[in-house]
Coordinates of N, CA, C and O in Angstrom, one line a residue:
X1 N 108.5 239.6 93.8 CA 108.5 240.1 95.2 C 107.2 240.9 95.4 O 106.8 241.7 94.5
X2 N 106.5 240.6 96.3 CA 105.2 241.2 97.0 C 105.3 242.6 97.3 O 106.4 243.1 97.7
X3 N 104.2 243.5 97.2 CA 104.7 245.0 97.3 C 104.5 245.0 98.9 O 105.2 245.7 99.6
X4 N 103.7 244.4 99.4 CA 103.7 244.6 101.1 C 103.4 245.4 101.7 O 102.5 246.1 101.2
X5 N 103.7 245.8 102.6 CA 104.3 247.0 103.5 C 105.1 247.7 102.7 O 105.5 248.4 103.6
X6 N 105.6 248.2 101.7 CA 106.3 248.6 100.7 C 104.7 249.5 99.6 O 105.0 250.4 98.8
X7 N 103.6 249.2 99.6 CA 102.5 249.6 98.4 C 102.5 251.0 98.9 O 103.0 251.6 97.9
X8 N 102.2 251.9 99.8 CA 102.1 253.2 99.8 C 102.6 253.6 101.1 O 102.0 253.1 102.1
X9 N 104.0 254.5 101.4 CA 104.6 255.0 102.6 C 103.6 255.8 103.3 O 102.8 256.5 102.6
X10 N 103.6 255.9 104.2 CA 102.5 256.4 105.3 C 102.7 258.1 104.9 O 103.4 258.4 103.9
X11 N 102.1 259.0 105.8 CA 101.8 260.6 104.9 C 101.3 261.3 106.0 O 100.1 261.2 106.4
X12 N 102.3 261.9 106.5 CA 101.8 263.1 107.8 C 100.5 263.9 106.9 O 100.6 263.9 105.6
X13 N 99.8 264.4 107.3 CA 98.6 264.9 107.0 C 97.9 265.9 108.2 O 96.7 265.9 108.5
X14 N 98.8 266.5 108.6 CA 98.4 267.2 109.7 C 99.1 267.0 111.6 O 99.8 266.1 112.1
X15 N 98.6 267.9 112.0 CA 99.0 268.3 113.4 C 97.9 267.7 114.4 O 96.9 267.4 113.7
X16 N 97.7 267.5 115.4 CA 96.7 266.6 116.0 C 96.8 267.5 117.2 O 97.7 268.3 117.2
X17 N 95.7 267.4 118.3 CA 95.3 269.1 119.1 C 97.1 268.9 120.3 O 97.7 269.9 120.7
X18 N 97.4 267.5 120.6 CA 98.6 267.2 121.7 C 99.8 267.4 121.0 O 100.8 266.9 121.6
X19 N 99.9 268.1 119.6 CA 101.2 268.4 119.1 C 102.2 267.0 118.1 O 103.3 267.0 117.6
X20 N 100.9 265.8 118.3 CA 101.7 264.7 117.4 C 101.5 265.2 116.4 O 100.9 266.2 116.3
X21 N 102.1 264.4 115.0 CA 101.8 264.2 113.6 C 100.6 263.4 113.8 O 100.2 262.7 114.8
X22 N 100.0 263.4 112.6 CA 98.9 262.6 112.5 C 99.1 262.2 110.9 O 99.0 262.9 109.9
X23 N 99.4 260.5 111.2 CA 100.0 259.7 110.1 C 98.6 259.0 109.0 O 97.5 258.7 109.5
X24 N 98.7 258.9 108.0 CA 97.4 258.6 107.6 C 98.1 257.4 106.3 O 98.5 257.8 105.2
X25 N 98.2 256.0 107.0 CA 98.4 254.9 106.2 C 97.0 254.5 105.2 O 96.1 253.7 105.5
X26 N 97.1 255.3 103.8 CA 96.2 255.2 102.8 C 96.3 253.7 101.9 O 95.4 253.3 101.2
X27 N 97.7 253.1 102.0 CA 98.1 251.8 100.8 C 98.0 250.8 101.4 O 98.3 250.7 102.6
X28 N 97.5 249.6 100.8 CA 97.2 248.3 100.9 C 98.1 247.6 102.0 O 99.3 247.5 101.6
X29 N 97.8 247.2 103.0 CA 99.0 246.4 104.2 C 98.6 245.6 104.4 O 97.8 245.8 105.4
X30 N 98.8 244.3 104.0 CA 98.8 242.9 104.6 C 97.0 243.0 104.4 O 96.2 242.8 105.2
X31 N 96.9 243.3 103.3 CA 95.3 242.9 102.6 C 94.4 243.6 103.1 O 93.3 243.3 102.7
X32 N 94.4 244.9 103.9 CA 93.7 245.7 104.2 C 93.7 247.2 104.2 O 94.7 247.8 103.8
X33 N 92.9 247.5 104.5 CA 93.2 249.2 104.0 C 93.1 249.7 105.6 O 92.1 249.1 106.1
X34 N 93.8 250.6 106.7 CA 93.7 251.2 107.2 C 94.0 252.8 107.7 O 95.2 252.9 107.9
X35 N 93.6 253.5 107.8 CA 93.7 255.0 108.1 C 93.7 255.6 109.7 O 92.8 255.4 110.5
X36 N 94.6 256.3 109.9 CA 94.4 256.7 111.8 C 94.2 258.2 111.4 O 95.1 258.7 110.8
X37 N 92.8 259.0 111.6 CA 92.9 260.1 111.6 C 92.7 261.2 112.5 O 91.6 261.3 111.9
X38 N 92.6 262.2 113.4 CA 91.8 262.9 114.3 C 91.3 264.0 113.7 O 91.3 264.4 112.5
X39 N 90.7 264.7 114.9 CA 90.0 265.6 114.5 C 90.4 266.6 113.2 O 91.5 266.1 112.7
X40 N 90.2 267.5 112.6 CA 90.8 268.6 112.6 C 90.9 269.3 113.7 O 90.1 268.9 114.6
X41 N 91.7 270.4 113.8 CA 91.9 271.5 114.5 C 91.5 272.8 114.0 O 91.6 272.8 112.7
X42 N 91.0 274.0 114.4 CA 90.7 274.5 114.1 C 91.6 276.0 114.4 O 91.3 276.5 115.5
X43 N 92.4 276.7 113.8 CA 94.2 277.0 114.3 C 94.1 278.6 115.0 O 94.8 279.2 115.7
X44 N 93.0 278.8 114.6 CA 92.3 280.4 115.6 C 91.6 280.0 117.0 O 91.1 280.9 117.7
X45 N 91.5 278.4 117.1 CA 90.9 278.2 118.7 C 91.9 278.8 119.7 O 91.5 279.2 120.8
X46 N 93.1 278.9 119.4 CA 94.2 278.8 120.6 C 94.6 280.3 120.7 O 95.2 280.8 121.6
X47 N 94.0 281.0 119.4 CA 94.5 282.4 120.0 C 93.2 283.2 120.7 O 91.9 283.2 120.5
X48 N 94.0 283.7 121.4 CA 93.0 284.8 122.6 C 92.2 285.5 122.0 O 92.5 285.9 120.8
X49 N 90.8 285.8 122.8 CA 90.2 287.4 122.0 C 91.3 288.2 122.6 O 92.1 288.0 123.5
X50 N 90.8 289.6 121.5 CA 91.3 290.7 121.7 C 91.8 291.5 123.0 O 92.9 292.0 123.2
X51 N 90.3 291.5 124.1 CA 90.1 291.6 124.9 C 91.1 291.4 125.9 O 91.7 292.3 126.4
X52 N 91.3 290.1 126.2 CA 92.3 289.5 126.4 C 93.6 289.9 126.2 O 94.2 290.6 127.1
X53 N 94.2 289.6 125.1 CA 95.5 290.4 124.6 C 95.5 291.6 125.2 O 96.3 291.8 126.1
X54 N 94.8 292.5 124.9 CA 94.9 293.9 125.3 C 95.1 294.0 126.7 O 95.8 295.0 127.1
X55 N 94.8 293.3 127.5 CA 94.5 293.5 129.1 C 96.2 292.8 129.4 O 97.0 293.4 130.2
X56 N 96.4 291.9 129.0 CA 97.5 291.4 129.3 C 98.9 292.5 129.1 O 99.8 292.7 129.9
X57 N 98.4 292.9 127.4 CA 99.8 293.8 127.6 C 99.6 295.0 128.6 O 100.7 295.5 128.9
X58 N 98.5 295.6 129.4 CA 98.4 296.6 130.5 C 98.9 296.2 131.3 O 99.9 296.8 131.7
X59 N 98.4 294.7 132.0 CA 99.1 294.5 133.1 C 100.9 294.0 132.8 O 101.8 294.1 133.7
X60 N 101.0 293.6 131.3 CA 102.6 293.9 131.5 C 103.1 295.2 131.9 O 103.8 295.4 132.9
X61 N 102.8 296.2 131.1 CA 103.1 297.7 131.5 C 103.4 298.0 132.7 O 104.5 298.3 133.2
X62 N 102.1 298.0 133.4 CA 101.8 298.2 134.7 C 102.8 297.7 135.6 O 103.4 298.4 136.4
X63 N 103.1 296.2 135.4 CA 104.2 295.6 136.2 C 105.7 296.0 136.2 O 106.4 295.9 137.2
X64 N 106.3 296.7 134.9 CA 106.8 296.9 134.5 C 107.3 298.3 134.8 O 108.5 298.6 134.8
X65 N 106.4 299.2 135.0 CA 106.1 300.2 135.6 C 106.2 300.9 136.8 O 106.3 302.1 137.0
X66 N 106.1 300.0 137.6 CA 106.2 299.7 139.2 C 107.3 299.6 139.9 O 107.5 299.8 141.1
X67 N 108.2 299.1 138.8 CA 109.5 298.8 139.2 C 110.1 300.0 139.3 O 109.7 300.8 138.5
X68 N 111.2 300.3 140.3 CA 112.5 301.3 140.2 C 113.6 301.0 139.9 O 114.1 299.9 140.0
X69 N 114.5 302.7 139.2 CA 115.4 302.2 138.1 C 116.1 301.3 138.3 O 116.5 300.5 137.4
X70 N 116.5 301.3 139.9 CA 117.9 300.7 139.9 C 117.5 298.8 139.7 O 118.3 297.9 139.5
X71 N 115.7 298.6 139.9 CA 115.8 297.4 140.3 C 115.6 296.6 138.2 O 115.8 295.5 137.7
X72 N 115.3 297.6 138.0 CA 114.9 297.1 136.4 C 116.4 297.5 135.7 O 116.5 297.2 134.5
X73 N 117.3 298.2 136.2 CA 118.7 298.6 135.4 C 119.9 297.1 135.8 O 121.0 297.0 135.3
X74 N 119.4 296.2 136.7 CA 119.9 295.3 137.8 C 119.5 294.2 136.4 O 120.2 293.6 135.7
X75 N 117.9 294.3 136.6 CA 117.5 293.2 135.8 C 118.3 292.6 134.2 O 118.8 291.6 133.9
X76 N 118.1 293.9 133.5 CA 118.9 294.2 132.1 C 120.5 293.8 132.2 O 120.9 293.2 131.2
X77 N 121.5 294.1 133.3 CA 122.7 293.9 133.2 C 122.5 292.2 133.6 O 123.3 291.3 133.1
X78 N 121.8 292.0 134.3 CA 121.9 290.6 134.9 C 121.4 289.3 133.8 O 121.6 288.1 133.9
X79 N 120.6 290.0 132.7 CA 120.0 289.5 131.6 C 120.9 289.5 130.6 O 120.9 288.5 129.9
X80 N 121.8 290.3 130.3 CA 122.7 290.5 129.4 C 124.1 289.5 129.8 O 124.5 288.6 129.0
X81 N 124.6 289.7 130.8 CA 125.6 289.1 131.1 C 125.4 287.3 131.4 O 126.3 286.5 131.2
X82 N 123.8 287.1 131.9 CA 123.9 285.8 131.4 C 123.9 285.1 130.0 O 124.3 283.9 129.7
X83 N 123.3 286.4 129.2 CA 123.3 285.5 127.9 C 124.8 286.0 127.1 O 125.2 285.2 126.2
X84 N 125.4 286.8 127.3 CA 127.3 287.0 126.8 C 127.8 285.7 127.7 O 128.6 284.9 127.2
X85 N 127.3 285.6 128.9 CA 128.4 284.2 129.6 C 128.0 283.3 129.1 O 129.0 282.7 128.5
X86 N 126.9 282.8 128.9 CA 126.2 281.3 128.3 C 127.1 281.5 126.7 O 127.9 280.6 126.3
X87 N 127.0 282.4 126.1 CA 127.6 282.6 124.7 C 129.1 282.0 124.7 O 129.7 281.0 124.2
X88 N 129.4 283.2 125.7 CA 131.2 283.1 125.4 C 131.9 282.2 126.1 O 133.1 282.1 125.9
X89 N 131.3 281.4 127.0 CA 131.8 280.4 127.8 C 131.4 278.9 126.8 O 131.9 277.8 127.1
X90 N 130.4 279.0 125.8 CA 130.4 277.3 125.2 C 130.9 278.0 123.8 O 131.1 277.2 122.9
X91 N 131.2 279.3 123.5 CA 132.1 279.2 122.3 C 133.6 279.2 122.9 O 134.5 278.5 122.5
X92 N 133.6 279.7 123.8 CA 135.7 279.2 124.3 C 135.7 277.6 124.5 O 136.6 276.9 124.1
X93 N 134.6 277.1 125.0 CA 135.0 275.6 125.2 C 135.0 274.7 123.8 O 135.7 273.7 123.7
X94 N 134.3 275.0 122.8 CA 133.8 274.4 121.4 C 135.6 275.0 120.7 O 136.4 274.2 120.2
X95 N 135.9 276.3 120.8 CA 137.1 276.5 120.2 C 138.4 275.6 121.0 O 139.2 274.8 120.5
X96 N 138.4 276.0 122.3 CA 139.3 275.2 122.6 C 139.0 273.6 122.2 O 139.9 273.1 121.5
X97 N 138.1 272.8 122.5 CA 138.6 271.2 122.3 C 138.3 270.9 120.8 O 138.7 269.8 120.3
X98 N 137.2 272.0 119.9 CA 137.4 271.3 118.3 C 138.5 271.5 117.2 O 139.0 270.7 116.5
X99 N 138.8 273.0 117.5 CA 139.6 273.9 117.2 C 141.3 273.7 118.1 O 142.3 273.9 117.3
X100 N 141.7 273.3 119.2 CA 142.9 273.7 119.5 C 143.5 274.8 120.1 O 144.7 275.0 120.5
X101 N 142.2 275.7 120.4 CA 142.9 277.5 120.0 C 142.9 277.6 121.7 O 142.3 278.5 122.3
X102 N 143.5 277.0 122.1 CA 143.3 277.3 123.7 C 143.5 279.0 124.6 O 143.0 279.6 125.5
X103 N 144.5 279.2 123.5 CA 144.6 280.9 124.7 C 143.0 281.7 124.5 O 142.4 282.2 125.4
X104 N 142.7 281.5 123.0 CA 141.7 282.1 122.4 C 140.3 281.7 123.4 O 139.6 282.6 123.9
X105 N 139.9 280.1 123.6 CA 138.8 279.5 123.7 C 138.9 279.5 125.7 O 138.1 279.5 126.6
X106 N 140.1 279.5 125.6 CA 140.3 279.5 127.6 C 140.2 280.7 127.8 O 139.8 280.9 129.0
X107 N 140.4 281.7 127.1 CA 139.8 283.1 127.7 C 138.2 283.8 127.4 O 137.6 284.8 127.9
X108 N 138.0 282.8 126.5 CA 136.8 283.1 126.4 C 135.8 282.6 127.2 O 134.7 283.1 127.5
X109 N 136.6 281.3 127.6 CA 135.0 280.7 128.8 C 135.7 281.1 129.7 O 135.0 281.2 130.7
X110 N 136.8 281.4 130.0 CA 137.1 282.5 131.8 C 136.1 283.8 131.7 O 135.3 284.1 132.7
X111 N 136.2 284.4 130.5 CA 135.0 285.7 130.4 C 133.5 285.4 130.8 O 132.8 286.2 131.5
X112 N 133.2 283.9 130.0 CA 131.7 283.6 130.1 C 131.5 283.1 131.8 O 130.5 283.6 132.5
X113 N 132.0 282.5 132.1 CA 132.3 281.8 133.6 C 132.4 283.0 135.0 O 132.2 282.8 136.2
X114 N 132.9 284.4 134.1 CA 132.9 285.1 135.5 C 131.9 286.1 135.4 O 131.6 286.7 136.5
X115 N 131.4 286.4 134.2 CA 129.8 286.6 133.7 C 128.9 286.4 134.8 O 128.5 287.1 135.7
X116 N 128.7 284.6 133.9 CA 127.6 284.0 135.0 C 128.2 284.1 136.4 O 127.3 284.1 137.2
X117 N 129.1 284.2 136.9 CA 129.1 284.5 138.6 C 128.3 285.7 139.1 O 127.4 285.9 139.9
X118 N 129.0 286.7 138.2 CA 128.6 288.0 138.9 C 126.9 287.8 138.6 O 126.1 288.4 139.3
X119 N 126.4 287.1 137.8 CA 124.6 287.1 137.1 C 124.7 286.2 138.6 O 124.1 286.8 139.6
X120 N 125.1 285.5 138.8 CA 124.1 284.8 140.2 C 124.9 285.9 141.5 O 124.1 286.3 142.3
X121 N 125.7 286.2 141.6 CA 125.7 287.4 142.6 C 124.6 288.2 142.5 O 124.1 288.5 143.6
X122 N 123.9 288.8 141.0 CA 122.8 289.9 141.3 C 121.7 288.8 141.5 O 120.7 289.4 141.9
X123 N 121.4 287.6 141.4 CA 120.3 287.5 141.8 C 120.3 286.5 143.2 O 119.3 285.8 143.5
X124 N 121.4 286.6 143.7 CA 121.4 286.6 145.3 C 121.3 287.4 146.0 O 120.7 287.4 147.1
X125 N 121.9 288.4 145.6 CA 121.7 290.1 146.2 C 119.7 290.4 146.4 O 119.0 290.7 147.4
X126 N 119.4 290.0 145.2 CA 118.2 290.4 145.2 C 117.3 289.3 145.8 O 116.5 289.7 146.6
X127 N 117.4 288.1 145.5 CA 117.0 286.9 146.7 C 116.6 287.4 148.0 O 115.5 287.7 148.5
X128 N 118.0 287.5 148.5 CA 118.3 288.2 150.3 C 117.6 289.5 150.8 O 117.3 289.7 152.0
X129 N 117.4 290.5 149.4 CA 116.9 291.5 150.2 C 115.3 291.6 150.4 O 114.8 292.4 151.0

């Protein structure tokens, strides 16, 4: 038997700048040798100067800052309760149909389900005004 396409398995060898693998076929295939390689990257291009960073976290502050309590105490409950409903509404559904446990898993996605209502009530409230 011919080693073929079988002489050396192909070999990620890095990250390429659009997030592929970059595969690098080094073993003999059908009588030739070929290799696909790109650039290197260079992995401190993508991070910001300092400058930068710094200015950014002010203008978070700043933004952050501006707001009043009730509209940033709005945000946090409306932030919370969507991520307790998204939680507790796909663990009641996962317990109810893997598990069986229906009182357990149907009260739990009624909890998660009336969660997320009240989360899009606050941010219709705030929509409209």
């Amino acid at each position: 038997m011919s080693r073929g396409a079988f002489a050396t398995p192909p070999e990620i060898t890095g990250v390429a700048v659009d997030g592929r693998p970059v595969v690098e076929y080094g073993g003999r295939h059908n009588g030739h040798t070929s290799a696909a390689r790109t650039p290197d990257m260079d992995p401190f291009s993508m991070v910001a100067a300092e400058e930068e960073q710094d200015h950014a976290g002010a203008d978070l502050a700043e933004g952050v800052g501006s707001l009043d309590d009730g509209t940033f105490r709005d945000f946090i409950v409306a932030l919370l309760l969507a991520q307790g409903g998204l939680f507790a509404a796909s663990l009641g559904l996962m317990l109810w149909h893997f598990r069986g446990q229906g009182l357990l898993g149907g009260g739990l996605l009624a909890a998660g389900a009336v969660a997320l209502v009240v989360t899009a009530v606050i941010v219709v409230r705030y929509e409209r005004a």
